[in-house]
mmCIF file of C-alpha atoms in Angstrom:
data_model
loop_
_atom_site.group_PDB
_atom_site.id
_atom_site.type_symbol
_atom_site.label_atom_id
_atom_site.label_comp_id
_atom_site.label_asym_id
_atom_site.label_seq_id
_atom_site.Cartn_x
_atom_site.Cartn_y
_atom_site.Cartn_z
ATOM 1 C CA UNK B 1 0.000 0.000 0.000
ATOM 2 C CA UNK B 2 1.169 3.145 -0.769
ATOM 3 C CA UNK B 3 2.219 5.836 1.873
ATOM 4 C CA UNK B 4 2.407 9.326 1.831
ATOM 5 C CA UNK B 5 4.082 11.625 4.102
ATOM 6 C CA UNK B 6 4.614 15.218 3.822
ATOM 7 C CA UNK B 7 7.014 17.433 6.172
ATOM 8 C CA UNK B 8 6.058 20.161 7.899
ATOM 9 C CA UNK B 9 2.689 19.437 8.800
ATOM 10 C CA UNK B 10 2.483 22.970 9.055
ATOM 11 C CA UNK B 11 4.430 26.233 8.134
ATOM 12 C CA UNK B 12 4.645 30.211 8.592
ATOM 13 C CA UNK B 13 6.693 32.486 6.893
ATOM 14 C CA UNK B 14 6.733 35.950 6.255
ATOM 15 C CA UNK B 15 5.690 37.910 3.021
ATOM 16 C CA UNK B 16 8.736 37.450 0.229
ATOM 17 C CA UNK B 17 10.221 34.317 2.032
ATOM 18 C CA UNK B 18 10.425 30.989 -0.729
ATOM 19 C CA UNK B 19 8.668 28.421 0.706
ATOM 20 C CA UNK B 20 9.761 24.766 0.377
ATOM 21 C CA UNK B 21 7.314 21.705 1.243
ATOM 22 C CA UNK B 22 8.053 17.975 0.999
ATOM 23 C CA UNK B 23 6.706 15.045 -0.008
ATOM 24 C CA UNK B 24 7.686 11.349 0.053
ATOM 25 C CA UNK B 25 5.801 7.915 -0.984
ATOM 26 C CA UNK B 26 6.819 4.416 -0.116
ATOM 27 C CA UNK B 27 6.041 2.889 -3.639
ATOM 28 C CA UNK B 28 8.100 4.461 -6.799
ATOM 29 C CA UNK B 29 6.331 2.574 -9.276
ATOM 30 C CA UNK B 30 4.070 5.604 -10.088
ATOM 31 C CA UNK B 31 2.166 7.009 -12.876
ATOM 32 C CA UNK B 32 2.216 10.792 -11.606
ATOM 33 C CA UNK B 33 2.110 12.944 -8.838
ATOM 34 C CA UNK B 34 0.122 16.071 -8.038
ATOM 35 C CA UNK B 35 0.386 19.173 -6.117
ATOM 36 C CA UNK B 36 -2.972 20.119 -4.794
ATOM 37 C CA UNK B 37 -4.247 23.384 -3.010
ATOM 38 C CA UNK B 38 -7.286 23.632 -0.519
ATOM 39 C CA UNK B 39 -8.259 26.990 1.087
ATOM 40 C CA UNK B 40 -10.826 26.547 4.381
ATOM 41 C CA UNK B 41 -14.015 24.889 3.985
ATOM 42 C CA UNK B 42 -13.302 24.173 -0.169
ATOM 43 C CA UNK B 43 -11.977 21.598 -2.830
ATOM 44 C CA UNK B 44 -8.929 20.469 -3.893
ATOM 45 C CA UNK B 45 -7.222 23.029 -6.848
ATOM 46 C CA UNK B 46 -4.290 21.123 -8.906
ATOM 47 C CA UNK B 47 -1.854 23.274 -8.999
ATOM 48 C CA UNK B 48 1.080 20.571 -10.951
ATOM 49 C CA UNK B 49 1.066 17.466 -12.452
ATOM 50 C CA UNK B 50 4.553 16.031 -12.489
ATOM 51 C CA UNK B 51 4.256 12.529 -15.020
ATOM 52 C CA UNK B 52 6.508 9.622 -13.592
ATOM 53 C CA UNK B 53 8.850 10.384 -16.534
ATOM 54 C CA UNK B 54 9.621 14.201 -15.526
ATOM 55 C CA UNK B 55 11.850 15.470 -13.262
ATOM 56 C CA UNK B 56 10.410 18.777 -12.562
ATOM 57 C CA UNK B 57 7.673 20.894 -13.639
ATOM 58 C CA UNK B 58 7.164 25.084 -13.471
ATOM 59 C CA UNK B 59 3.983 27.160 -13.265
ATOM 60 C CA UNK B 60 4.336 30.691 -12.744
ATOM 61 C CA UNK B 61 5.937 31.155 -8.882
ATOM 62 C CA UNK B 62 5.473 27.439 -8.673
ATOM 63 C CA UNK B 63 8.033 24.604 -9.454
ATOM 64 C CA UNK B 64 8.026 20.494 -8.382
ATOM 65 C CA UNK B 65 10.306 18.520 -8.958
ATOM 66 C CA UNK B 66 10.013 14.516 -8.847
ATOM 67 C CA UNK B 67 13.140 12.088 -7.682
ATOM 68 C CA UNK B 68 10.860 8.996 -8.349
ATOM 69 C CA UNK B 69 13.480 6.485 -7.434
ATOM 70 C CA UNK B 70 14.119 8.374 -3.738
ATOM 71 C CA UNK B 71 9.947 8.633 -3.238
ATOM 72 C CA UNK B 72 10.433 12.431 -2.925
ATOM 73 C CA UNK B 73 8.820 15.398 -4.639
ATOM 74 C CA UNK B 74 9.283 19.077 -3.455
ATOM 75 C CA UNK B 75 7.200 21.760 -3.856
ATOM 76 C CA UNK B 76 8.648 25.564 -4.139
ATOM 77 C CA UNK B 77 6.767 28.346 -3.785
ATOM 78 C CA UNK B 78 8.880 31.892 -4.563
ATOM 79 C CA UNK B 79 8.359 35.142 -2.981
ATOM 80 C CA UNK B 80 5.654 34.492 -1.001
ATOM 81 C CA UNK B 81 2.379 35.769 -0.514
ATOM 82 C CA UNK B 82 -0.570 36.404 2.175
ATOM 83 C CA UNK B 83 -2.908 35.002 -0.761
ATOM 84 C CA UNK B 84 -0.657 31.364 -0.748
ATOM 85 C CA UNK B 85 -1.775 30.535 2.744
ATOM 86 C CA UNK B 86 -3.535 27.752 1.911
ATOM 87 C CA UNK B 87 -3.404 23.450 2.765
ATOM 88 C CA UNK B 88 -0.840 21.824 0.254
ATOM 89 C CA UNK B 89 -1.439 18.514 -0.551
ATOM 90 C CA UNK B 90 1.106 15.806 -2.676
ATOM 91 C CA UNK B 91 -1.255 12.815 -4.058
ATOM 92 C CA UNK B 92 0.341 9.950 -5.902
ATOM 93 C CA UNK B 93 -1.072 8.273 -8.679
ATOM 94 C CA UNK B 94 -0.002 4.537 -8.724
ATOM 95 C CA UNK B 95 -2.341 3.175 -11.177
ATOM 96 C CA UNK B 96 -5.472 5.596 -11.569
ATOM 97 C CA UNK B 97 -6.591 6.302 -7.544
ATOM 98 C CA UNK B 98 -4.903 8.910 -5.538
ATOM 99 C CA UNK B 99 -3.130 8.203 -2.279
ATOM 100 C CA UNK B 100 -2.801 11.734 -0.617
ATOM 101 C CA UNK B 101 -0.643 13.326 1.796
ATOM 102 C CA UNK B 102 -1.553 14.607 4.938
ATOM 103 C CA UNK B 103 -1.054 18.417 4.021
ATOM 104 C CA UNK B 104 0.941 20.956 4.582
ATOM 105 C CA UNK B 105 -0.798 24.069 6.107
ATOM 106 C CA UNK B 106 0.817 26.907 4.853
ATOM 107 C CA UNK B 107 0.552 30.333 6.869
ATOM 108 C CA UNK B 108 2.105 33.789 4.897
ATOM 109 C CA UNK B 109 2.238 36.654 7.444
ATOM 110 C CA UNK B 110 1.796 40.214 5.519
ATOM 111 C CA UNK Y 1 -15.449 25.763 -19.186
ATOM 112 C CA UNK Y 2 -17.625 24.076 -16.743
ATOM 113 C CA UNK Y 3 -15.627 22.006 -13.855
ATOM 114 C CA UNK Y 4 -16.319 19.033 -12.032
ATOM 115 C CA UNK Y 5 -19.760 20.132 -9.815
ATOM 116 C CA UNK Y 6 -21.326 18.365 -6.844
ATOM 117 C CA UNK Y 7 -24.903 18.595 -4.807
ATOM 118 C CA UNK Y 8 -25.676 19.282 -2.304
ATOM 119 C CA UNK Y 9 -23.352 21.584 -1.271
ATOM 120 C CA UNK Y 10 -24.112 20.453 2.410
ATOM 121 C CA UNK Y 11 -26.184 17.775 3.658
ATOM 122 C CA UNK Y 12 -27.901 17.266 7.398
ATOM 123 C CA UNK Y 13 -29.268 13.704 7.716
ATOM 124 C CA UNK Y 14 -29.991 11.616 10.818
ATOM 125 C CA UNK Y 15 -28.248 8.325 11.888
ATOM 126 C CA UNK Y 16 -29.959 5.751 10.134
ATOM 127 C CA UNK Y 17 -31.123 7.665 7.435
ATOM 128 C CA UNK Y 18 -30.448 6.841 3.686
ATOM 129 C CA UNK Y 19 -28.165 10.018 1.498
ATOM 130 C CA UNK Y 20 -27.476 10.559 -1.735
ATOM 131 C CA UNK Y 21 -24.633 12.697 -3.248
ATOM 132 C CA UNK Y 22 -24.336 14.004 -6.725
ATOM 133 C CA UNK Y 23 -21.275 14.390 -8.928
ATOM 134 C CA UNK Y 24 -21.463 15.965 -12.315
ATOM 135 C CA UNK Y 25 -18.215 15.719 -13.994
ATOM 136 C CA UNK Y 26 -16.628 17.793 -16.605
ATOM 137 C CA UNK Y 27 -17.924 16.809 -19.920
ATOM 138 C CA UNK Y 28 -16.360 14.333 -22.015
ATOM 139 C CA UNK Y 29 -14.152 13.057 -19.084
ATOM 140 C CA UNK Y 30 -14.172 9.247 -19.045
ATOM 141 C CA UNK Y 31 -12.742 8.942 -15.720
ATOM 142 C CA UNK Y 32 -14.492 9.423 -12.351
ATOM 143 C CA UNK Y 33 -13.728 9.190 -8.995
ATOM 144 C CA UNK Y 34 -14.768 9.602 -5.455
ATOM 145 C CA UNK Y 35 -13.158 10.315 -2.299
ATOM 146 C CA UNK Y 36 -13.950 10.994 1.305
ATOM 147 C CA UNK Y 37 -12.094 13.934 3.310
ATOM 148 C CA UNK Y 38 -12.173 12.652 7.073
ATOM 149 C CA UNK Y 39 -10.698 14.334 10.109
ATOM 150 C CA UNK Y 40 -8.902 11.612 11.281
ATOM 151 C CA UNK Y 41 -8.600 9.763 8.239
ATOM 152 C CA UNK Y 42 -7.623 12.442 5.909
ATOM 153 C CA UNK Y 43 -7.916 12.132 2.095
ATOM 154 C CA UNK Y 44 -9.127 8.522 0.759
ATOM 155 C CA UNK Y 45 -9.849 6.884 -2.282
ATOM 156 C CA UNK Y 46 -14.139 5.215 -2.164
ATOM 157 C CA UNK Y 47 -14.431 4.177 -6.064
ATOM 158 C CA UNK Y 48 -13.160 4.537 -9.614
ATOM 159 C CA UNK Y 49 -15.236 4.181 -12.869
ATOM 160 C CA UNK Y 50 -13.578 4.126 -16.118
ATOM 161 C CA UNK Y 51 -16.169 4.287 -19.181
ATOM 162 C CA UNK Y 52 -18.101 0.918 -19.515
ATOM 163 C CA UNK Y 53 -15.896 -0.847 -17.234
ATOM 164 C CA UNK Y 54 -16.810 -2.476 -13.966
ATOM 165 C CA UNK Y 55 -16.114 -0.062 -11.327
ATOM 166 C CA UNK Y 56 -13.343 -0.536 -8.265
ATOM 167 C CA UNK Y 57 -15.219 -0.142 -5.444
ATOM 168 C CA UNK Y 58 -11.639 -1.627 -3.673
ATOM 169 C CA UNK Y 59 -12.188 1.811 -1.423
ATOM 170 C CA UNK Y 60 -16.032 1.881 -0.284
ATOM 171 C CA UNK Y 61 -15.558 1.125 3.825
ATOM 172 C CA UNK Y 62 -18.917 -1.064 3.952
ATOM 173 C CA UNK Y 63 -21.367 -2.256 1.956
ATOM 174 C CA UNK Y 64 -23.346 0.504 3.329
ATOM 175 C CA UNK Y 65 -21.974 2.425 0.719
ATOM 176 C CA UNK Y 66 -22.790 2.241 -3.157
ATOM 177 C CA UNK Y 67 -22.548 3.873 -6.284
ATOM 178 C CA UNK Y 68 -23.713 4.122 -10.096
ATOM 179 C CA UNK Y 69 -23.197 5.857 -13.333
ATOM 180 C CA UNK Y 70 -25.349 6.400 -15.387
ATOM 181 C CA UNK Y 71 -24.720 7.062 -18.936
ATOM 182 C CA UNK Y 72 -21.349 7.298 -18.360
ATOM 183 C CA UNK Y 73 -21.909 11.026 -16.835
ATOM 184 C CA UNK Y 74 -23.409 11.820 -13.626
ATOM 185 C CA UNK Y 75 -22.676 9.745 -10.841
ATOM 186 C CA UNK Y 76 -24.633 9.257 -7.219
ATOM 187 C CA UNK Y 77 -22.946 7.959 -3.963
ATOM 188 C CA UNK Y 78 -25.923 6.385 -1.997
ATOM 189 C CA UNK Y 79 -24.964 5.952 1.842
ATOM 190 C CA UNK Y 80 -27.457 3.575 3.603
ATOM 191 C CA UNK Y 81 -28.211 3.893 7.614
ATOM 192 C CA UNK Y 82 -26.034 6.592 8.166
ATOM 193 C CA UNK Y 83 -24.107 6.437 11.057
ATOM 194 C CA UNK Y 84 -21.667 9.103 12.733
ATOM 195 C CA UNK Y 85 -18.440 8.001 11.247
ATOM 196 C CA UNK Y 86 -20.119 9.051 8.242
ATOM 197 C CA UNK Y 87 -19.388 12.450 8.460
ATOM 198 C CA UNK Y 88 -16.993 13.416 6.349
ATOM 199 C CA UNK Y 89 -16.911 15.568 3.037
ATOM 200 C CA UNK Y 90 -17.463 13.276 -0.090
ATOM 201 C CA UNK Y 91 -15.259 14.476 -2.756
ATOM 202 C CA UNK Y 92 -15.730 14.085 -6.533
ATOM 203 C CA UNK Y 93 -13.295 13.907 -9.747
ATOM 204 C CA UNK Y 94 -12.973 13.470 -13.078
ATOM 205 C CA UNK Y 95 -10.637 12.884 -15.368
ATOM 206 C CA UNK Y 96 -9.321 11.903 -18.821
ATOM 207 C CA UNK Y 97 -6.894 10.135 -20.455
ATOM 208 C CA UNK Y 98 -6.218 13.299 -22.551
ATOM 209 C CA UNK Y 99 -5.031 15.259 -20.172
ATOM 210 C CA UNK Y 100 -2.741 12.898 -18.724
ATOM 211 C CA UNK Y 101 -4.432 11.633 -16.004
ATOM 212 C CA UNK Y 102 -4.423 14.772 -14.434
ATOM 213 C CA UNK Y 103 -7.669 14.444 -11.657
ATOM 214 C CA UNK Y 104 -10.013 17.805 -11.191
ATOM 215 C CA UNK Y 105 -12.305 18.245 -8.293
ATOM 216 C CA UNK Y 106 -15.382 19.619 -7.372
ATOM 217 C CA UNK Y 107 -15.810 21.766 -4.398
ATOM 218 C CA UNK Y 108 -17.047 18.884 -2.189
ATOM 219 C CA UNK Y 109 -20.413 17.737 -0.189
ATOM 220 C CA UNK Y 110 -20.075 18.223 3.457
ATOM 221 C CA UNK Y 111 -22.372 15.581 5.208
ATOM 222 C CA UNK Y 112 -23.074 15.741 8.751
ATOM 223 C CA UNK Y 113 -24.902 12.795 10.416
ATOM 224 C CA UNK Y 114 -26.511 13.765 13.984
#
């Protein structure tokens, strides 16, 4: 069964500081992994799909990269923001199901 | 366009009673899933329909739980006899092989059994 873990459980940083959140997963053989972000009381927003064959992938101020044979993916966030506080999530896809991550609860102080 | 959407957007029920949940996913996605957002159980796959395929229902906890597709759109997540452990929001996604396998979600049903 797969296992995710993600380190902090929870983090806060002030306005401009990068941010850096981990993942890691017990099984490599993966399909893809995703970065998810939840705000209070809402759903899930992808925010990067990283495919098993990638080592990284960039979105703006966001960038993941994958080390699929380590079972670690990392999550930077640049120059943060007040508006990225927010629950982070890392879900693995192993065949077509998710196996998530406890989260990350991110906290940007203005 | 239109994402994945779900009703209700919060349900009340009673132990014992019977729920359903609705998931509308985004059109033409093949995939579908749903998931259940527990506080002490976190995120966690329920069941996975693919087209015309028999479903994996590998994730539903009892058999209390069910769920159909019909016309390979809309999908329903019937709970029967609700109890307390119930509670929990019900998360639905969709996907397709297109998009490579990336999952969207909807914004959730929060379900409360008293």
């Amino acid at each position: 069964k797969q296992e995710v873990t993600q380190i902090p459980a929870a983090l806060s940083v002030p306005e401009g500081e990068n941010l850096v959140l981990n993942c890691s997963f017990t099984d490599s053989a993966i399909y893809n992994l995703q970065w998810f972000r939840q705000d209070p009381g809402k759903g899930l927003t992808s925010l990067l799909l990283i495919q098993s064959s990638q080592r990284e992938q960039t979105s703006g101020r966001l960038n993941a990269s994958l080390d699929k044979s380590s079972g670690r993916s990392t999550l930077y966030i640049a120059a943060s923001q007040p508006g990225d506080s927010a629950t982070y999530l890392c879900a693995v896809n192993g065949d077509y199901k998710l196996s998530f991550g406890a989260g990350t609860t991110v906290t940007v102080r203005a | 366009g239109a994402g994945v959407s779900q009703s209700p957007s919060n349900k009340v029920t009673e132990k014992g009673k019977d729920v359903e949940l609705r998931c509308d996913p985004i059109s033409g996605h093949t995939a579908l899933y749903w998931y259940r957002q527990s506080l002490g159980q976190g995120l966690e796959f329920l069941i996975y329909f693919q087209g015309n395929s028999a479903p994996d229902k590998s994730g539903l906890p009892s058999d209390r739980f069910s769920a159909e597709r019909t016309g390979g759109s809309v999908s329903t997540l019937t709970i029967q006899r609700t109890q307390q452990e119930d509670s929990a929001v019900y998360l639905c996604a969709s996907s397709s092989p297109l998009a490579s396998g990336e999952q969207y979600f909807g914004p959730g049903t929060r379900l409360t059994v008293t």
